[in-house]
Amino acid sequence: IKYWGKAHVKLNTPINSSVSVTLNQDDLRAVTTAAASLKFTEDRLWLNGAEELGASTSKRFRSCVDGVRALATDKVDEEGNVIVKKEDWAKMKIHISSYNTFPTAAGLASSAAGYAALVAALAQLFGAKEEYPGQLTTIARQGSGSACRSLYGGFVAWRKGGDKPDWSDSLAEQVADEKHWPELRAVILVVSDAKKDTSSTTGMSTSVATSKLLAYRAATVVDERMEIIEKAFLEKDFETFGQVTMADSNQFHATCLDTYPPIFYMNDISKSVIRIVHAYNAWAGEIRAAYTFDAGPNAVLYTLEKYVVEVGALMLHYYPATSDNYINNPDFLKKITDFKLSEGLLAATDKTGRTPSAGDVKMMYYTTSGPGPQKLGMEEANLDPKTGMNTRKP
């Protein structure tokens, strides 16, 4: 269920609740390293190896850093000796280095992953202690709304809140962990890895100001869909889960079209994927695959383990590989390459008008649901442990 539209711009709260699946970090992840020192002269941020100038004054960055630091505790070593006193954290500047293993700002939730990793890294660094359950998610959402959901694994809801004047009830809540539905799979088609023309922040503000459909959706449609899809996930009812997922994706993009001037995140390749998925499900006589598109043209296809090779093979047929590393998982690539698609299925999907053509999809990912942020070893750090300087190359 999509998040689109802010209720309180400064606090980054939504006009409706939303829900998402956290994906497996073995396949897609943001890797973030945080360090603090009295020797640092200013707060600095490096993203994908390049320094983000002016980051120290960015509202989003400051909200996360200052928000987590306010929850800091004494840092102690293994023997219990205090290394940093709670009150001394405020005297230190911080360095952050973060990179994504997937395209940034292309509608694949890179900001959600990045800000969730930032808050998780800062919480580890400062020894932050929540004053109430989910408080860290309220800080992460001030960086990027959807980041609050990414602090938990599995199936995660963002409750819109608004009953409390400070919006502290606008937080994430885990509906089910990543082990609840182990058969769930995702195949992601990267139609474009370029930065999108209209940022989510700009798009949302324009939609809220001009789209009556968006207002109707938030007031009338979403709450019921939240109940239905949460129940479906808990009951592992893929038919209902898939139907609601696709319907909500379509409605989100309808609100973008209803925005004035209209916003176009999907393109013709995106629409061809939608047509193929519907033709596939009609041929199967059940929902075996479900698409969802965020603010970009890239498709996330949910399916089950028993159908994922068939779904992957179908996508590979119409969007052939362009390189040896076209798919992130070599074993999955072999399985879908060897899989023989039904002639009846291809006859059904050919009627969509799609002709197999390489290059329309840049890359595919195969993944599962995964956990929330994980602490990594020093061998994966992006900052030099002696100098605190960035070591990641652009």
XYZ file of C-alpha atoms in Angstrom:
394
model
C 0.000 0.000 0.000
C 1.601 3.211 -1.215
C 2.705 6.242 0.752
C 2.078 9.389 -1.271
C 1.395 12.760 0.265
C 2.516 14.522 3.425
C 0.151 15.593 6.199
C 2.811 17.572 8.090
C 5.672 18.635 5.839
C 8.145 19.584 8.587
C 7.716 16.307 10.486
C 7.374 14.265 7.278
C 4.163 12.515 8.257
C 1.764 10.925 5.737
C -1.842 11.518 4.721
C -2.417 7.749 4.804
C -0.952 4.608 6.324
C 1.148 2.287 4.160
C 2.770 -1.137 4.202
C 5.757 -2.764 2.493
C 7.987 -5.826 2.321
C 11.588 -5.376 3.472
C 13.836 -7.112 0.930
C 16.846 -9.313 1.568
C 20.129 -7.449 2.077
C 22.059 -10.282 0.454
C 20.665 -8.914 -2.823
C 19.952 -5.186 -2.354
C 21.197 -3.044 0.483
C 22.553 0.283 1.683
C 25.874 -0.001 3.537
C 26.477 2.828 5.995
C 29.364 3.587 8.358
C 29.190 6.229 11.095
C 32.007 7.699 13.198
C 32.202 10.502 15.765
C 35.276 12.348 16.992
C 36.386 15.538 18.746
C 39.012 15.794 16.000
C 36.455 16.164 13.202
C 35.913 19.816 12.283
C 32.465 19.449 10.708
C 29.726 16.916 10.046
C 30.365 15.272 6.671
C 28.471 12.822 4.463
C 29.677 10.745 1.526
C 27.104 9.027 -0.697
C 28.244 6.360 -3.147
C 31.817 7.590 -2.695
C 31.187 11.284 -3.410
C 30.899 13.922 -0.702
C 27.515 15.582 -0.348
C 28.447 19.208 0.233
C 26.162 21.053 2.617
C 24.906 17.835 4.179
C 25.526 19.143 7.690
C 22.795 21.755 7.223
C 20.318 19.501 5.416
C 17.019 19.348 7.344
C 16.633 15.612 6.765
C 20.198 14.776 7.741
C 20.067 17.001 10.828
C 16.746 15.522 11.947
C 18.247 12.036 11.918
C 21.590 12.924 13.506
C 20.181 15.193 16.204
C 17.189 12.936 16.815
C 19.282 9.832 17.460
C 21.933 11.745 19.425
C 19.211 12.962 21.822
C 18.708 9.304 22.793
C 22.445 8.634 23.321
C 23.826 6.831 26.366
C 27.308 6.305 27.832
C 29.478 4.176 25.557
C 31.280 1.441 27.456
C 33.880 -1.141 26.466
C 33.673 -4.880 27.096
C 34.999 -4.417 30.641
C 32.328 -1.838 31.426
C 34.641 1.164 31.323
C 33.046 4.374 30.018
C 34.678 5.409 26.733
C 32.348 8.301 25.919
C 30.053 9.977 28.426
C 26.489 10.606 27.306
C 26.882 14.373 27.491
C 30.111 14.333 25.434
C 28.460 13.099 22.232
C 27.114 16.609 21.611
C 30.684 17.964 21.449
C 31.662 15.650 18.591
C 31.233 15.998 14.851
C 30.254 12.973 12.798
C 31.332 11.417 9.508
C 28.954 9.208 7.520
C 29.734 7.171 4.415
C 26.960 5.268 2.656
C 26.500 3.473 -0.637
C 23.766 1.461 -2.321
C 24.238 -1.814 -4.188
C 21.328 -0.842 -6.469
C 20.384 2.269 -8.493
C 19.917 5.485 -6.501
C 16.913 7.858 -6.891
C 15.390 5.646 -9.593
C 12.250 4.560 -7.746
C 13.781 1.571 -5.951
C 13.535 2.936 -2.397
C 17.186 3.996 -2.183
C 16.331 6.867 0.170
C 14.316 4.556 2.424
C 17.208 2.108 2.640
C 19.768 4.882 3.083
C 18.023 6.751 5.891
C 17.105 3.524 7.686
C 20.766 2.481 7.553
C 21.816 5.964 8.714
C 19.550 5.871 11.771
C 20.551 2.281 12.576
C 24.276 3.139 12.326
C 23.875 6.242 14.484
C 21.869 4.272 17.053
C 24.732 1.766 17.291
C 27.325 4.531 17.505
C 25.519 6.553 20.189
C 24.103 3.568 22.068
C 20.686 5.142 21.575
C 17.855 3.926 23.820
C 14.249 4.406 22.738
C 11.899 6.089 25.206
C 8.954 4.220 23.642
C 8.691 1.370 21.094
C 9.226 2.559 17.538
C 10.802 5.909 18.450
C 13.748 5.344 16.122
C 11.312 4.809 13.252
C 9.827 8.273 13.924
C 13.325 9.704 13.507
C 14.018 7.730 10.324
C 10.756 8.965 8.733
C 11.985 12.540 9.129
C 14.834 11.608 6.781
C 12.696 9.677 4.312
C 9.129 8.651 5.074
C 9.412 5.048 3.953
C 12.685 4.644 5.873
C 10.658 4.086 9.024
C 9.371 0.789 7.602
C 12.863 -0.284 6.552
C 14.028 -0.384 10.186
C 12.132 -3.666 10.565
C 12.259 -6.871 8.561
C 9.436 -8.745 6.895
C 6.049 -7.090 6.353
C 5.957 -3.634 7.934
C 3.203 -1.042 8.334
C 3.639 2.694 8.763
C 0.739 3.902 10.903
C -0.114 7.421 9.756
C -0.712 8.760 13.289
C -1.964 12.263 13.951
C -3.807 11.652 17.211
C -0.844 13.064 19.138
C 0.052 16.740 18.537
C 3.746 15.949 18.065
C 2.976 13.114 15.599
C 5.001 10.660 17.719
C 2.325 8.090 16.826
C 3.330 8.237 13.154
C 5.627 5.227 13.317
C 6.415 1.830 11.866
C 5.103 -1.453 13.217
C 6.144 -4.931 12.139
C 3.127 -6.938 10.977
C 5.104 -10.159 10.439
C 8.814 -10.940 10.381
C 10.772 -12.178 7.373
C 10.352 -15.819 8.404
C 6.553 -15.710 8.449
C 6.035 -16.319 4.712
C 9.238 -18.047 3.548
C 7.788 -18.934 0.143
C 7.391 -15.278 -0.893
C 9.718 -14.170 -3.696
C 10.407 -10.947 -5.587
C 11.728 -10.400 -9.108
C 12.726 -6.791 -9.828
C 13.030 -5.404 -13.338
C 15.235 -2.314 -13.578
C 13.710 -0.514 -16.539
C 15.738 2.616 -15.853
C 18.648 3.239 -13.491
C 18.579 6.979 -14.197
C 17.535 9.554 -11.616
C 13.818 10.259 -12.023
C 12.652 13.584 -13.496
C 10.239 14.410 -10.662
C 11.484 13.706 -7.153
C 9.096 12.030 -4.730
C 9.082 15.115 -2.485
C 8.134 17.448 -5.345
C 5.620 14.999 -6.759
C 3.883 14.513 -3.426
C 3.447 18.208 -2.720
C 1.994 18.793 -6.184
C -0.356 15.810 -5.854
C -1.602 16.923 -2.426
C -2.260 20.407 -3.781
C -4.055 19.394 -6.979
C -5.342 15.791 -6.991
C -8.874 15.217 -5.684
C -8.374 11.515 -6.363
C -5.451 11.451 -3.919
C -7.574 13.071 -1.208
C -10.385 10.552 -1.824
C -7.921 7.661 -1.756
C -6.452 8.728 1.596
C -9.850 9.359 3.199
C -11.832 6.428 1.802
C -9.746 3.645 0.258
C -6.496 3.045 2.105
C -7.652 2.051 5.590
C -9.808 -0.773 4.233
C -7.009 -1.970 1.968
C -4.583 -1.954 4.902
C -6.861 -4.284 6.844
C -7.332 -6.608 3.876
C -3.667 -6.862 2.898
C -2.379 -7.307 6.459
C -4.860 -10.153 6.963
C -3.862 -11.675 3.611
C -0.172 -11.570 4.484
C -0.712 -13.138 7.892
C -2.831 -15.883 6.302
C -0.395 -16.301 3.384
C -3.261 -15.635 0.972
C -1.371 -14.729 -2.202
C -4.499 -14.281 -4.321
C -5.744 -11.436 -2.109
C -2.264 -10.075 -1.386
C -1.505 -9.910 -5.102
C -4.817 -8.370 -6.124
C -4.621 -5.574 -3.536
C -0.933 -4.941 -4.281
C -1.619 -4.428 -7.991
C -4.789 -2.394 -7.450
C -3.020 -0.054 -5.052
C -0.045 0.409 -7.359
C -2.434 1.276 -10.183
C -4.327 3.749 -8.020
C -1.128 5.443 -6.895
C -0.119 6.018 -10.504
C -3.666 7.162 -11.280
C -3.254 9.880 -8.628
C -0.027 10.894 -10.349
C -1.935 11.211 -13.623
C -4.672 13.140 -11.783
C -2.043 15.574 -10.476
C -1.860 18.879 -12.346
C 0.340 19.039 -14.275
C 0.383 15.235 -14.491
C 3.341 13.155 -13.311
C 4.494 10.162 -15.356
C 6.640 7.695 -13.445
C 5.871 4.583 -15.482
C 6.804 4.308 -19.151
C 5.775 2.055 -22.032
C 8.061 -0.743 -20.843
C 6.464 -0.596 -17.393
C 3.025 -0.895 -18.998
C 4.135 -3.861 -21.085
C 5.145 -5.664 -17.877
C 1.683 -4.997 -16.435
C -0.024 -6.422 -19.509
C 2.153 -9.552 -19.451
C 1.483 -10.157 -15.747
C -2.285 -9.909 -16.255
C -2.126 -12.210 -19.286
C -0.046 -14.702 -17.284
C -2.482 -14.702 -14.373
C -5.467 -15.073 -16.716
C -3.781 -18.034 -18.443
C -3.031 -19.631 -15.052
C -6.569 -19.050 -13.800
C -5.212 -17.538 -10.576
C -2.960 -14.741 -9.408
C 0.569 -16.138 -9.545
C 2.424 -12.850 -9.942
C 1.683 -9.337 -8.697
C 3.367 -6.134 -9.837
C 3.958 -2.945 -7.936
C 5.664 0.246 -9.133
C 6.945 2.971 -6.834
C 7.774 6.481 -8.041
C 9.674 5.220 -11.087
C 9.347 2.835 -14.049
C 10.924 -0.182 -12.332
C 8.751 -3.225 -11.645
C 8.741 -5.299 -8.467
C 6.997 -8.603 -9.112
C 5.892 -10.657 -6.118
C 5.281 -14.355 -6.546
C 5.706 -17.637 -4.687
C 8.655 -20.027 -4.667
C 6.742 -22.624 -6.742
C 6.126 -20.106 -9.552
C 9.194 -17.863 -9.407
C 11.218 -19.770 -12.025
C 8.291 -19.624 -14.444
C 7.785 -15.898 -13.746
C 11.503 -15.217 -14.151
C 11.646 -17.228 -17.385
C 8.657 -15.323 -18.754
C 10.305 -11.980 -18.027
C 13.620 -13.160 -19.481
C 11.804 -14.258 -22.644
C 10.331 -10.810 -23.291
C 13.221 -8.797 -21.820
C 16.344 -10.805 -22.791
C 19.691 -10.525 -21.044
C 22.046 -7.787 -22.179
C 25.139 -8.927 -20.265
C 26.586 -11.768 -18.189
C 25.625 -9.977 -14.961
C 22.082 -9.188 -16.111
C 20.661 -11.010 -13.084
C 22.158 -10.717 -9.603
C 21.814 -14.469 -8.884
C 23.682 -16.824 -11.281
C 21.821 -19.918 -10.054
C 18.479 -18.271 -10.687
C 19.652 -17.140 -14.123
C 20.513 -20.738 -15.046
C 17.157 -22.017 -13.814
C 15.114 -19.507 -15.765
C 17.293 -19.891 -18.864
C 16.764 -23.668 -18.841
C 13.033 -23.461 -18.071
C 10.746 -24.263 -21.013
C 7.725 -21.997 -21.082
C 4.347 -23.418 -22.080
C 3.365 -22.725 -25.692
C -0.110 -21.890 -24.448
C 1.308 -19.330 -22.034
C 3.416 -17.669 -24.713
C 0.414 -17.584 -27.067
C -1.517 -15.760 -24.328
C 1.218 -13.295 -23.465
C 2.116 -12.624 -27.115
C -1.362 -11.120 -27.457
C -0.188 -8.227 -25.274
C 1.797 -6.992 -28.261
C 5.166 -7.318 -26.597
C 7.951 -8.588 -28.855
C 11.097 -9.907 -27.149
C 13.710 -7.141 -27.254
C 16.968 -6.780 -25.337
C 17.873 -3.474 -23.718
C 14.469 -2.361 -22.464
C 15.307 -3.812 -19.047
C 18.780 -2.969 -17.747
C 18.982 -5.613 -15.009
C 16.942 -8.055 -12.962
C 17.143 -8.891 -9.264
C 15.891 -12.052 -7.619
C 15.317 -11.796 -3.886
C 13.226 -12.674 -0.849
C 11.925 -10.896 2.222
C 14.711 -10.064 4.669
C 15.486 -8.658 8.122
C 15.940 -5.074 9.278
C 19.381 -3.378 9.540
C 22.308 -5.680 10.303
C 25.578 -4.774 12.031
C 28.534 -5.514 9.729
C 32.167 -6.257 10.473
C 34.938 -3.665 10.194
C 36.084 -5.266 6.936
C 32.990 -3.750 5.280
C 33.432 -0.264 6.783
C 33.406 2.753 4.445
C 35.434 4.973 6.792
C 39.099 4.595 7.705
C 39.126 3.543 11.395
C 42.196 5.720 12.063
C 41.276 8.915 10.225
C 37.499 8.662 9.934
C 37.749 9.582 6.245
C 35.755 8.013 3.443
C 37.346 4.997 1.720
C 34.589 4.239 -0.774
C 35.378 5.094 -4.405
C 32.692 6.723 -6.613
